[in-house]
PDB file of C-alpha atoms in Angstrom:
ATOM      1  CA  GLY A   1       0.000   0.000   0.000  1.00 54.00           C
ATOM      2  CA  ALA A   2       1.362   3.364  -0.987  1.00 79.00           C
ATOM      3  CA  GLY A   3      -0.835   5.572   1.158  1.00 92.00           C
ATOM      4  CA  VAL A   4      -0.940   6.714   4.766  1.00 96.00           C
ATOM      5  CA  SER A   5      -2.602   4.151   6.994  1.00 97.00           C
ATOM      6  CA  GLN A   6      -4.142   4.645  10.413  1.00 98.00           C
ATOM      7  CA  SER A   7      -5.359   2.227  13.033  1.00 97.00           C
ATOM      8  CA  PRO A   8      -7.759   1.588  14.505  1.00 97.00           C
ATOM      9  CA  ARG A   9     -10.285   3.105  12.129  1.00 97.00           C
ATOM     10  CA  TYR A  10     -12.860   3.360  14.910  1.00 97.00           C
ATOM     11  CA  LYS A  11     -12.347   3.515  18.641  1.00 98.00           C
ATOM     12  CA  VAL A  12     -14.922   3.738  21.408  1.00 98.00           C
ATOM     13  CA  ALA A  13     -13.605   4.634  24.835  1.00 97.00           C
ATOM     14  CA  LYS A  14     -15.213   5.198  28.184  1.00 97.00           C
ATOM     15  CA  ARG A  15     -14.554   8.564  29.741  1.00 97.00           C
ATOM     16  CA  GLY A  16     -11.302   8.404  31.660  1.00 97.00           C
ATOM     17  CA  GLN A  17      -9.701   5.669  29.562  1.00 97.00           C
ATOM     18  CA  ASP A  18      -6.388   6.124  27.783  1.00 98.00           C
ATOM     19  CA  VAL A  19      -6.243   5.569  24.010  1.00 98.00           C
ATOM     20  CA  ALA A  20      -3.426   5.216  21.489  1.00 98.00           C
ATOM     21  CA  LEU A  21      -3.875   5.975  17.804  1.00 98.00           C
ATOM     22  CA  ARG A  22      -1.345   4.790  15.246  1.00 98.00           C
ATOM     23  CA  CYS A  23      -0.199   6.339  11.988  1.00 98.00           C
ATOM     24  CA  ASP A  24       1.954   4.681   9.311  1.00 97.00           C
ATOM     25  CA  PRO A  25       3.135   7.391   6.926  1.00 96.00           C
ATOM     26  CA  ILE A  26       4.114   6.923   3.330  1.00 94.00           C
ATOM     27  CA  SER A  27       7.497   5.228   3.232  1.00 92.00           C
ATOM     28  CA  GLY A  28      10.320   7.739   3.129  1.00 89.00           C
ATOM     29  CA  HIS A  29       8.205  10.725   4.081  1.00 92.00           C
ATOM     30  CA  VAL A  30      10.083  12.915   6.494  1.00 91.00           C
ATOM     31  CA  SER A  31       7.268  15.124   7.764  1.00 93.00           C
ATOM     32  CA  LEU A  32       4.274  13.863   9.716  1.00 96.00           C
ATOM     33  CA  PHE A  33       1.281  15.836  10.942  1.00 96.00           C
ATOM     34  CA  TRP A  34      -1.656  15.103  13.244  1.00 98.00           C
ATOM     35  CA  TYR A  35      -4.970  16.920  12.917  1.00 98.00           C
ATOM     36  CA  GLN A  36      -8.238  16.737  14.865  1.00 98.00           C
ATOM     37  CA  GLN A  37     -11.527  17.107  13.016  1.00 97.00           C
ATOM     38  CA  ALA A  38     -14.633  17.679  15.092  1.00 95.00           C
ATOM     39  CA  LEU A  39     -18.052  17.079  13.585  1.00 93.00           C
ATOM     40  CA  GLY A  40     -18.948  19.754  11.048  1.00 91.00           C
ATOM     41  CA  GLN A  41     -15.559  21.439  11.291  1.00 94.00           C
ATOM     42  CA  GLY A  42     -12.397  21.475   9.251  1.00 95.00           C
ATOM     43  CA  PRO A  43      -9.320  19.620  10.460  1.00 97.00           C
ATOM     44  CA  GLU A  44      -7.321  21.468  13.109  1.00 97.00           C
ATOM     45  CA  PHE A  45      -3.584  21.116  13.502  1.00 96.00           C
ATOM     46  CA  LEU A  46      -2.308  19.270  16.550  1.00 97.00           C
ATOM     47  CA  THR A  47       1.382  18.552  16.090  1.00 97.00           C
ATOM     48  CA  TYR A  48       4.180  18.114  13.541  1.00 94.00           C
ATOM     49  CA  PHE A  49       7.272  15.913  13.297  1.00 94.00           C
ATOM     50  CA  GLN A  50      10.261  16.101  11.061  1.00 92.00           C
ATOM     51  CA  ASN A  51      11.812  12.650  11.292  1.00 93.00           C
ATOM     52  CA  GLU A  52      11.748  11.844  15.014  1.00 94.00           C
ATOM     53  CA  ALA A  53      11.857  15.449  16.155  1.00 94.00           C
ATOM     54  CA  GLN A  54       8.608  17.028  17.277  1.00 95.00           C
ATOM     55  CA  LEU A  55       9.034  20.547  15.936  1.00 92.00           C
ATOM     56  CA  ASP A  56       5.621  21.986  16.683  1.00 92.00           C
ATOM     57  CA  LYS A  57       3.094  20.841  19.273  1.00 94.00           C
ATOM     58  CA  SER A  58       1.274  24.123  19.586  1.00 93.00           C
ATOM     59  CA  GLY A  59      -2.075  22.606  18.602  1.00 95.00           C
ATOM     60  CA  LEU A  60      -2.261  19.949  21.303  1.00 97.00           C
ATOM     61  CA  PRO A  61      -5.297  20.993  23.345  1.00 94.00           C
ATOM     62  CA  SER A  62      -4.038  19.853  26.741  1.00 94.00           C
ATOM     63  CA  ASP A  63      -1.299  17.929  28.482  1.00 95.00           C
ATOM     64  CA  ARG A  64      -3.482  14.843  28.188  1.00 97.00           C
ATOM     65  CA  PHE A  65      -2.431  14.677  24.526  1.00 98.00           C
ATOM     66  CA  PHE A  66       0.969  13.263  23.692  1.00 97.00           C
ATOM     67  CA  ALA A  67       2.509  12.278  20.363  1.00 98.00           C
ATOM     68  CA  GLU A  68       5.689  10.449  19.515  1.00 97.00           C
ATOM     69  CA  ARG A  69       7.596   9.214  16.497  1.00 97.00           C
ATOM     70  CA  PRO A  70      10.613   7.522  18.046  1.00 95.00           C
ATOM     71  CA  GLU A  71      12.225   6.101  14.890  1.00 93.00           C
ATOM     72  CA  GLY A  72      11.111   8.749  12.463  1.00 90.00           C
ATOM     73  CA  SER A  73       8.518   6.539  10.813  1.00 94.00           C
ATOM     74  CA  VAL A  74       5.411   5.285  12.633  1.00 97.00           C
ATOM     75  CA  SER A  75       3.765   7.785  14.958  1.00 98.00           C
ATOM     76  CA  THR A  76       1.422   7.316  17.902  1.00 98.00           C
ATOM     77  CA  LEU A  77      -0.983   9.879  19.295  1.00 98.00           C
ATOM     78  CA  LYS A  78      -1.896   9.104  22.881  1.00 98.00           C
ATOM     79  CA  ILE A  79      -4.772  10.655  24.764  1.00 98.00           C
ATOM     80  CA  GLN A  80      -4.878  10.118  28.491  1.00 98.00           C
ATOM     81  CA  ARG A  81      -8.017  10.253  30.630  1.00 97.00           C
ATOM     82  CA  THR A  82     -10.261  10.796  27.625  1.00 97.00           C
ATOM     83  CA  GLN A  83     -13.108  13.282  27.879  1.00 97.00           C
ATOM     84  CA  GLN A  84     -16.262  13.569  25.792  1.00 96.00           C
ATOM     85  CA  GLU A  85     -14.909  16.653  24.052  1.00 96.00           C
ATOM     86  CA  ASP A  86     -12.080  14.507  22.673  1.00 97.00           C
ATOM     87  CA  SER A  87     -14.602  12.761  20.398  1.00 97.00           C
ATOM     88  CA  ALA A  88     -13.474  13.548  16.856  1.00 97.00           C
ATOM     89  CA  VAL A  89     -11.761  12.122  13.817  1.00 97.00           C
ATOM     90  CA  TYR A  90      -7.999  12.144  14.194  1.00 98.00           C
ATOM     91  CA  LEU A  91      -6.207  12.524  10.879  1.00 98.00           C
ATOM     92  CA  CYS A  92      -2.579  11.842  10.137  1.00 98.00           C
ATOM     93  CA  ALA A  93      -0.755  13.263   7.121  1.00 96.00           C
ATOM     94  CA  SER A  94       2.744  12.879   5.764  1.00 95.00           C
ATOM     95  CA  SER A  95       4.822  14.782   3.262  1.00 92.00           C
ATOM     96  CA  SER A  96       8.284  14.628   1.764  1.00 84.00           C
ATOM     97  CA  PRO A  97      10.455  17.705   1.381  1.00 66.00           C
ATOM     98  CA  ARG A  98      11.411  18.382  -2.209  1.00 56.00           C
ATOM     99  CA  GLY A  99      13.703  21.215  -1.303  1.00 47.00           C
ATOM    100  CA  GLY A 100      12.158  24.645  -1.632  1.00 49.00           C
ATOM    101  CA  GLY A 101       8.467  25.169  -2.169  1.00 51.00           C
ATOM    102  CA  THR A 102       5.659  23.580  -0.225  1.00 68.00           C
ATOM    103  CA  ASP A 103       5.058  19.868  -0.031  1.00 77.00           C
ATOM    104  CA  THR A 104       1.727  18.193  -0.514  1.00 88.00           C
ATOM    105  CA  GLN A 105       0.374  16.541   2.611  1.00 92.00           C
ATOM    106  CA  TYR A 106      -1.142  13.120   2.031  1.00 94.00           C
ATOM    107  CA  PHE A 107      -3.807  12.150   4.527  1.00 96.00           C
ATOM    108  CA  GLY A 108      -4.772   8.842   6.005  1.00 97.00           C
ATOM    109  CA  PRO A 109      -8.427   7.794   6.418  1.00 96.00           C
ATOM    110  CA  GLY A 110      -8.499   8.900  10.042  1.00 97.00           C
ATOM    111  CA  THR A 111      -9.451   7.296  13.334  1.00 98.00           C
ATOM    112  CA  ARG A 112     -12.930   8.126  14.591  1.00 97.00           C
ATOM    113  CA  LEU A 113     -12.781   8.338  18.379  1.00 98.00           C
ATOM    114  CA  THR A 114     -15.997   8.288  20.359  1.00 98.00           C
ATOM    115  CA  VAL A 115     -15.790   8.902  24.097  1.00 97.00           C
ATOM    116  CA  LEU A 116     -18.855   7.792  26.045  1.00 96.00           C
TER     117      LEU A 116
ATOM    118  CA  ASP B   1     -11.308  32.916  15.516  1.00 72.00           C
ATOM    119  CA  GLN B   2     -11.518  31.380  12.058  1.00 82.00           C
ATOM    120  CA  GLN B   3      -8.584  32.512   9.934  1.00 93.00           C
ATOM    121  CA  VAL B   4      -9.884  30.644   6.892  1.00 96.00           C
ATOM    122  CA  LYS B   5     -13.576  31.001   6.184  1.00 96.00           C
ATOM    123  CA  GLN B   6     -15.835  29.086   3.866  1.00 97.00           C
ATOM    124  CA  ASN B   7     -19.142  30.832   4.297  1.00 93.00           C
ATOM    125  CA  SER B   8     -21.235  28.474   2.196  1.00 95.00           C
ATOM    126  CA  PRO B   9     -21.806  25.155   3.977  1.00 95.00           C
ATOM    127  CA  SER B  10     -23.288  23.624   0.848  1.00 97.00           C
ATOM    128  CA  LEU B  11     -23.613  24.113  -2.911  1.00 97.00           C
ATOM    129  CA  SER B  12     -25.723  22.259  -5.429  1.00 98.00           C
ATOM    130  CA  VAL B  13     -25.121  22.402  -9.202  1.00 98.00           C
ATOM    131  CA  GLN B  14     -26.233  20.556 -12.292  1.00 98.00           C
ATOM    132  CA  GLU B  15     -23.915  18.182 -14.085  1.00 97.00           C
ATOM    133  CA  GLY B  16     -22.005  19.959 -16.825  1.00 97.00           C
ATOM    134  CA  ARG B  17     -22.311  23.414 -15.240  1.00 97.00           C
ATOM    135  CA  ILE B  18     -19.654  25.351 -13.384  1.00 98.00           C
ATOM    136  CA  SER B  19     -19.132  24.933  -9.642  1.00 98.00           C
ATOM    137  CA  ILE B  20     -17.596  27.885  -7.815  1.00 98.00           C
ATOM    138  CA  LEU B  21     -16.447  27.397  -4.252  1.00 98.00           C
ATOM    139  CA  ASN B  22     -15.304  30.412  -2.281  1.00 98.00           C
ATOM    140  CA  CYS B  23     -12.873  30.958   0.551  1.00 98.00           C
ATOM    141  CA  ASP B  24     -11.818  34.056   2.496  1.00 97.00           C
ATOM    142  CA  TYR B  25      -8.885  34.446   4.821  1.00 96.00           C
ATOM    143  CA  THR B  26      -7.894  36.992   7.423  1.00 95.00           C
ATOM    144  CA  ASN B  27      -4.202  36.336   7.987  1.00 89.00           C
ATOM    145  CA  SER B  28      -1.998  38.263   5.581  1.00 88.00           C
ATOM    146  CA  MET B  29       0.912  35.997   6.567  1.00 89.00           C
ATOM    147  CA  PHE B  30      -0.545  33.111   4.581  1.00 91.00           C
ATOM    148  CA  ASP B  31       1.576  32.528   1.481  1.00 88.00           C
ATOM    149  CA  TYR B  32       0.313  29.239   0.098  1.00 92.00           C
ATOM    150  CA  PHE B  33      -3.219  28.022  -0.417  1.00 95.00           C
ATOM    151  CA  LEU B  34      -4.636  24.609  -1.169  1.00 95.00           C
ATOM    152  CA  TRP B  35      -7.918  22.901  -1.876  1.00 97.00           C
ATOM    153  CA  TYR B  36      -8.633  19.443  -0.551  1.00 97.00           C
ATOM    154  CA  LYS B  37     -11.536  17.189  -1.423  1.00 97.00           C
ATOM    155  CA  LYS B  38     -13.014  14.744   1.059  1.00 96.00           C
ATOM    156  CA  TYR B  39     -15.355  11.812   0.585  1.00 95.00           C
ATOM    157  CA  PRO B  40     -17.153  10.277   3.597  1.00 92.00           C
ATOM    158  CA  ALA B  41     -15.002   7.958   5.722  1.00 88.00           C
ATOM    159  CA  GLU B  42     -11.861   8.935   3.814  1.00 93.00           C
ATOM    160  CA  GLY B  43      -9.099  11.405   4.511  1.00 94.00           C
ATOM    161  CA  PRO B  44      -8.832  14.666   2.579  1.00 96.00           C
ATOM    162  CA  THR B  45      -7.237  14.366  -0.872  1.00 96.00           C
ATOM    163  CA  PHE B  46      -5.122  17.152  -2.336  1.00 95.00           C
ATOM    164  CA  LEU B  47      -6.729  18.785  -5.339  1.00 96.00           C
ATOM    165  CA  ILE B  48      -4.898  21.941  -6.367  1.00 96.00           C
ATOM    166  CA  SER B  49      -2.766  24.684  -4.843  1.00 95.00           C
ATOM    167  CA  ILE B  50      -1.597  28.209  -5.499  1.00 95.00           C
ATOM    168  CA  SER B  51       1.275  30.307  -4.261  1.00 92.00           C
ATOM    169  CA  SER B  52       0.640  33.853  -3.126  1.00 91.00           C
ATOM    170  CA  ILE B  53       2.843  35.128  -5.945  1.00 92.00           C
ATOM    171  CA  LYS B  54       0.323  33.895  -8.502  1.00 94.00           C
ATOM    172  CA  ASP B  55      -3.284  34.784  -9.156  1.00 95.00           C
ATOM    173  CA  LYS B  56      -4.355  31.697 -11.070  1.00 97.00           C
ATOM    174  CA  ASN B  57      -3.486  28.018 -11.291  1.00 97.00           C
ATOM    175  CA  GLU B  58      -5.197  25.535 -13.561  1.00 97.00           C
ATOM    176  CA  ASP B  59      -5.221  21.746 -13.605  1.00 96.00           C
ATOM    177  CA  GLY B  60      -7.630  20.132 -16.007  1.00 97.00           C
ATOM    178  CA  ARG B  61     -11.194  20.913 -14.941  1.00 98.00           C
ATOM    179  CA  PHE B  62     -10.005  22.680 -11.798  1.00 98.00           C
ATOM    180  CA  THR B  63      -8.858  26.290 -11.569  1.00 98.00           C
ATOM    181  CA  VAL B  64      -8.003  28.218  -8.439  1.00 98.00           C
ATOM    182  CA  PHE B  65      -8.052  32.017  -8.419  1.00 98.00           C
ATOM    183  CA  LEU B  66      -6.379  34.133  -5.771  1.00 97.00           C
ATOM    184  CA  ASN B  67      -7.210  37.788  -5.049  1.00 96.00           C
ATOM    185  CA  LYS B  68      -4.670  38.878  -2.463  1.00 94.00           C
ATOM    186  CA  SER B  69      -6.016  42.383  -2.017  1.00 94.00           C
ATOM    187  CA  ALA B  70      -9.432  40.954  -1.153  1.00 96.00           C
ATOM    188  CA  LYS B  71      -7.951  37.996   0.756  1.00 96.00           C
ATOM    189  CA  HIS B  72     -10.183  35.755  -1.296  1.00 97.00           C
ATOM    190  CA  LEU B  73      -9.722  32.608  -3.312  1.00 97.00           C
ATOM    191  CA  SER B  74     -12.079  30.502  -5.320  1.00 98.00           C
ATOM    192  CA  LEU B  75     -12.113  27.060  -6.890  1.00 98.00           C
ATOM    193  CA  HIS B  76     -13.818  26.634 -10.237  1.00 98.00           C
ATOM    194  CA  ILE B  77     -14.785  23.202 -11.509  1.00 98.00           C
ATOM    195  CA  VAL B  78     -15.793  23.079 -15.165  1.00 97.00           C
ATOM    196  CA  PRO B  79     -17.624  21.005 -16.204  1.00 98.00           C
ATOM    197  CA  SER B  80     -18.951  19.597 -12.944  1.00 98.00           C
ATOM    198  CA  GLN B  81     -19.461  15.848 -12.740  1.00 97.00           C
ATOM    199  CA  PRO B  82     -21.463  13.748 -10.247  1.00 97.00           C
ATOM    200  CA  GLY B  83     -18.185  12.227  -9.003  1.00 96.00           C
ATOM    201  CA  ASP B  84     -17.155  15.702  -7.868  1.00 97.00           C
ATOM    202  CA  SER B  85     -19.777  15.518  -5.115  1.00 97.00           C
ATOM    203  CA  ALA B  86     -17.768  15.772  -1.891  1.00 97.00           C
ATOM    204  CA  VAL B  87     -16.781  18.208   0.838  1.00 97.00           C
ATOM    205  CA  TYR B  88     -14.195  20.724  -0.328  1.00 98.00           C
ATOM    206  CA  PHE B  89     -11.822  22.290   2.166  1.00 98.00           C
ATOM    207  CA  CYS B  90      -9.839  25.429   1.609  1.00 97.00           C
ATOM    208  CA  ALA B  91      -6.532  25.476   3.497  1.00 96.00           C
ATOM    209  CA  ALA B  92      -3.665  27.900   3.956  1.00 95.00           C
ATOM    210  CA  ILE B  93      -0.079  27.711   5.119  1.00 92.00           C
ATOM    211  CA  PRO B  94       1.517  30.619   6.990  1.00 86.00           C
ATOM    212  CA  GLN B  95       4.994  31.854   6.132  1.00 83.00           C
ATOM    213  CA  GLY B  96       7.809  30.111   7.963  1.00 76.00           C
ATOM    214  CA  GLY B  97       7.088  27.538  10.623  1.00 66.00           C
ATOM    215  CA  SER B  98       5.983  23.960  10.260  1.00 68.00           C
ATOM    216  CA  GLU B  99       3.881  24.057   7.065  1.00 84.00           C
ATOM    217  CA  LYS B 100       0.848  23.197   9.157  1.00 91.00           C
ATOM    218  CA  LEU B 101      -2.396  23.567   7.272  1.00 94.00           C
ATOM    219  CA  VAL B 102      -5.087  25.962   8.518  1.00 95.00           C
ATOM    220  CA  PHE B 103      -8.421  24.712   7.199  1.00 97.00           C
ATOM    221  CA  GLY B 104     -11.825  26.244   6.618  1.00 97.00           C
ATOM    222  CA  LYS B 105     -14.962  24.421   7.694  1.00 97.00           C
ATOM    223  CA  GLY B 106     -15.636  23.043   4.252  1.00 97.00           C
ATOM    224  CA  THR B 107     -18.329  23.302   1.592  1.00 98.00           C
ATOM    225  CA  LYS B 108     -20.374  20.268   0.641  1.00 97.00           C
ATOM    226  CA  LEU B 109     -20.767  20.169  -3.137  1.00 98.00           C
ATOM    227  CA  THR B 110     -23.537  18.135  -4.700  1.00 98.00           C
ATOM    228  CA  VAL B 111     -23.520  17.690  -8.469  1.00 98.00           C
ATOM    229  CA  ASN B 112     -26.879  16.488  -9.709  1.00 96.00           C
ATOM    230  CA  PRO B 113     -27.063  14.267 -12.810  1.00 93.00           C
TER     231      PRO B 113
END
């Protein structure tokens, strides 16, 4: 498969549970992004990695949200003590720097998280 | 505060006619703009982009126009096809920084056969 994959596709959690969402970027892509899309809204930026370095985490809504990409490939977004307001689709995107210019971000299908 | 605004939640057009989707932005530091298309249960798919140094970019049936003075861009689809029915997101990238995308809320386009 050449695209970005995410797992699980659907996750139901009870309020207070911890969840981990996985993203497999396109092979060789250096940059990886996480976005949160609430119902009826556009995706909102959460965090950005270049290889294993987390260069921007300004969009993480609270310290309950944590992302990592330890080997510069697969990334995991972890949400601790989930709350109902965390219910959303979590999208992962990857891109590859071409040197100069702006690189297209390729999105995965997302993980729909529902917190009961 | 929404920096990228898509004021029309939905648009319906007849097959073969032109679809025009609009987007306004407030941040003059945006220097690159993109349109993404999204089908249900799928991630957004890149459609077309434009740099702030241009005012038009064309790719097949899709053309994006940028009016910097008005902080407005539009996506034209000619001719529209039923397979174009999807949610279209306008997005912008600010100068410098992480190339994070700032999205509008989207416009749902329905092309009727």
